[in-house]
């Protein structure tokens, strides 16, 4: 689903029942027509040849209208712009509007905005934009911003603006008598056909609206698709600004399927819905026949299973050993599947299923997913294909999948009592590091369950491991140094004296093999405003000096301990008028030198990460930073048709260009970022960069080696995160790639010993493991006490460390929007009517009324604002009980898999929780 700043740009071919109304009209034919308008970063602005002409000379050129009498904003309003541009960059222009004059920017802000793609050429283009501004009530001013200037653009950016009009199509909108529409030959009299800006067919319900409380929270679309695997619904809501969209997957098999689209999860599916639009496909060659669209409160149709993923569960699968095989299933149909069975499993010769009771498949509710598991055993080393089919009685189609299986020879290594001693490889003059996210003790972002439920192929070599276990860290050390990686930048969380996610550092300090690996602090200081200060900085540096810098394992640059800063912007914000981030960096140097060090090498994450703007880099240098870095390179480089879904090849092909541009600045050194990609499907699903492979990754490694050799940067090589499993930036050994990503590093930068590379193997090969975190029994409860022994509710990093005493959990916020979350065994929402919390919250310093909020997610549906309930309160400082009444909440339904409590929205606030229960 796209956010509210995203534009739906449609070329409407509908004919309204009444004549359109021209609400505002500006035609720039004479100088008087431009009177009252203002410009910024434009030159030679003039009226010529019946239009407004000029050149954009800055990075953010814009034209603003005068204030005009307010008019009532409607969902169907269109802003029509007739314009010609000769820009090198067909980038995103922006239309801003104002609803009141009292803002910092003359009525404009970042909320009333619509992006659209500007097209350059020698002809005038007519842009029909749909701002969906009905929730703003009124409009009193417009502004047109041209696309941001690219660093590579050298041509003059000229424009000719003929007119701007605001048009009310004057549709006769009536409430739909029913919300079931059948199509014949891809047509229905209530739906208007059209095309979107990339040429895909659209169908729009222009002259009817319906109320979500009456119609329901499910949209069932039946269609036949070829040459596309995507479709989407879009709509206007009377309650929310902006166009709402929800994409859904379709089969491109040319057969009719019913797709239940769970609009329940969309915050925008609320109030009166108008202009409901179906976009049939994701490319102009898509062939789609629409059969019906139904909006209702229950799922529609027969059960239909989809296999989301199938394959061997673990990274290493040895001959002669039973190996787990998983099938991740989703029910996209309208009814629960009953009696589903595996009716076909074709395996390579030499592979068979272990046992006899393996064909039965679990029952799954609509919109939900689950796993089927069985075991395979191979009698020989092999790589081969499997074919899988699952049939369900009453379903029109079977679910099918295919894939590859690899079984490797047993190594017959002797059983070990502990992780075998590492054998580091020689990388000579090359020094390769990597970023590391210590988020895998199940306290961050929902932990491992959010990975295995969506992306089981990412399962690490160690399983769903306890990251704070020194034995697990020793395995990581062994694999890192045996594959040419010498040090880690470890994400480090400090907020005004409180640390979070520090289990890895504590575990590392207890490791047997810590002397083999260097590490350094990457201070992930995305903290609350006001949290940086001189006093706090002194505490931070004191901690570094006393606990980290004085250890032999700490990473240094030019004989100085090194640290990296995530957010110089936050430091500058908090130290405005007090010396800024420069003052905080000076404190680092002063204290380090006073402690006997030559100084500290302070690196920084530069933003935009892909940019090579000399002004930005020079500013960082002048503020006391010694080098720059990027956490990972994930920019589309203006080469992607879809900037939210594009191939990893773009990163592989453009990384060298980014390094070259950065080097040309000739300023402070920089770490050559060897990207590990991005695909945050388990977290927020904001952008998917697909097709990452060890082959492409090794290409980037080899390009980095060549670049380092060319410029003498052999000690400035750095992988992106090796274990950001939720963000999709990973290289650590896992089920998807085995050791291949690490081996790409070794193959590129290390010298192969005469006796061959150290063998990469896993714990099972030497009789060790498993290391999986156990699910606490309290995850299975529906009434939670806080005795500190089996606490299932985990505070987020915006709370400090919890303190357990007298049967309560006490936490203090270090940021606004603190949260505690619970990954629970799925339960039916219909079994419970309320969530109750007994807690004690520190009084608000101004005695203000506040609100607490609970969120929930369902199987297959992530957390969303729509899936929440608020309770207003005034904190008394004494015990209070909050009751979140969910009985009549239209979105409290299905199987609940995760709960989150946001008790307040302020930092530096103490909260004591006694009990949380369902009733």
Coordinates of C-alpha atoms in Angstrom, one line a residue, residues 318-321 348-352 376-382 407-409:
X318 CA 24.2 -33.6 4.2
X319 CA 23.8 -37.0 2.5
X320 CA 22.4 -39.6 4.9
X321 CA 21.0 -37.2 7.3
X348 CA 15.5 -36.2 -7.8
X349 CA 16.7 -39.8 -7.9
X350 CA 18.3 -40.7 -4.6
X351 CA 16.0 -38.6 -2.5
X352 CA 13.0 -39.9 -0.5
X376 CA 13.8 -35.7 3.2
X377 CA 16.9 -37.9 3.0
X378 CA 19.4 -38.4 0.2
X379 CA 21.6 -41.4 -0.4
X380 CA 24.1 -39.5 -2.7
X381 CA 25.4 -36.0 -3.3
X382 CA 23.2 -34.2 -5.8
X407 CA 22.6 -32.4 -0.7
X408 CA 26.3 -32.3 0.0
X409 CA 28.6 -35.1 1.2

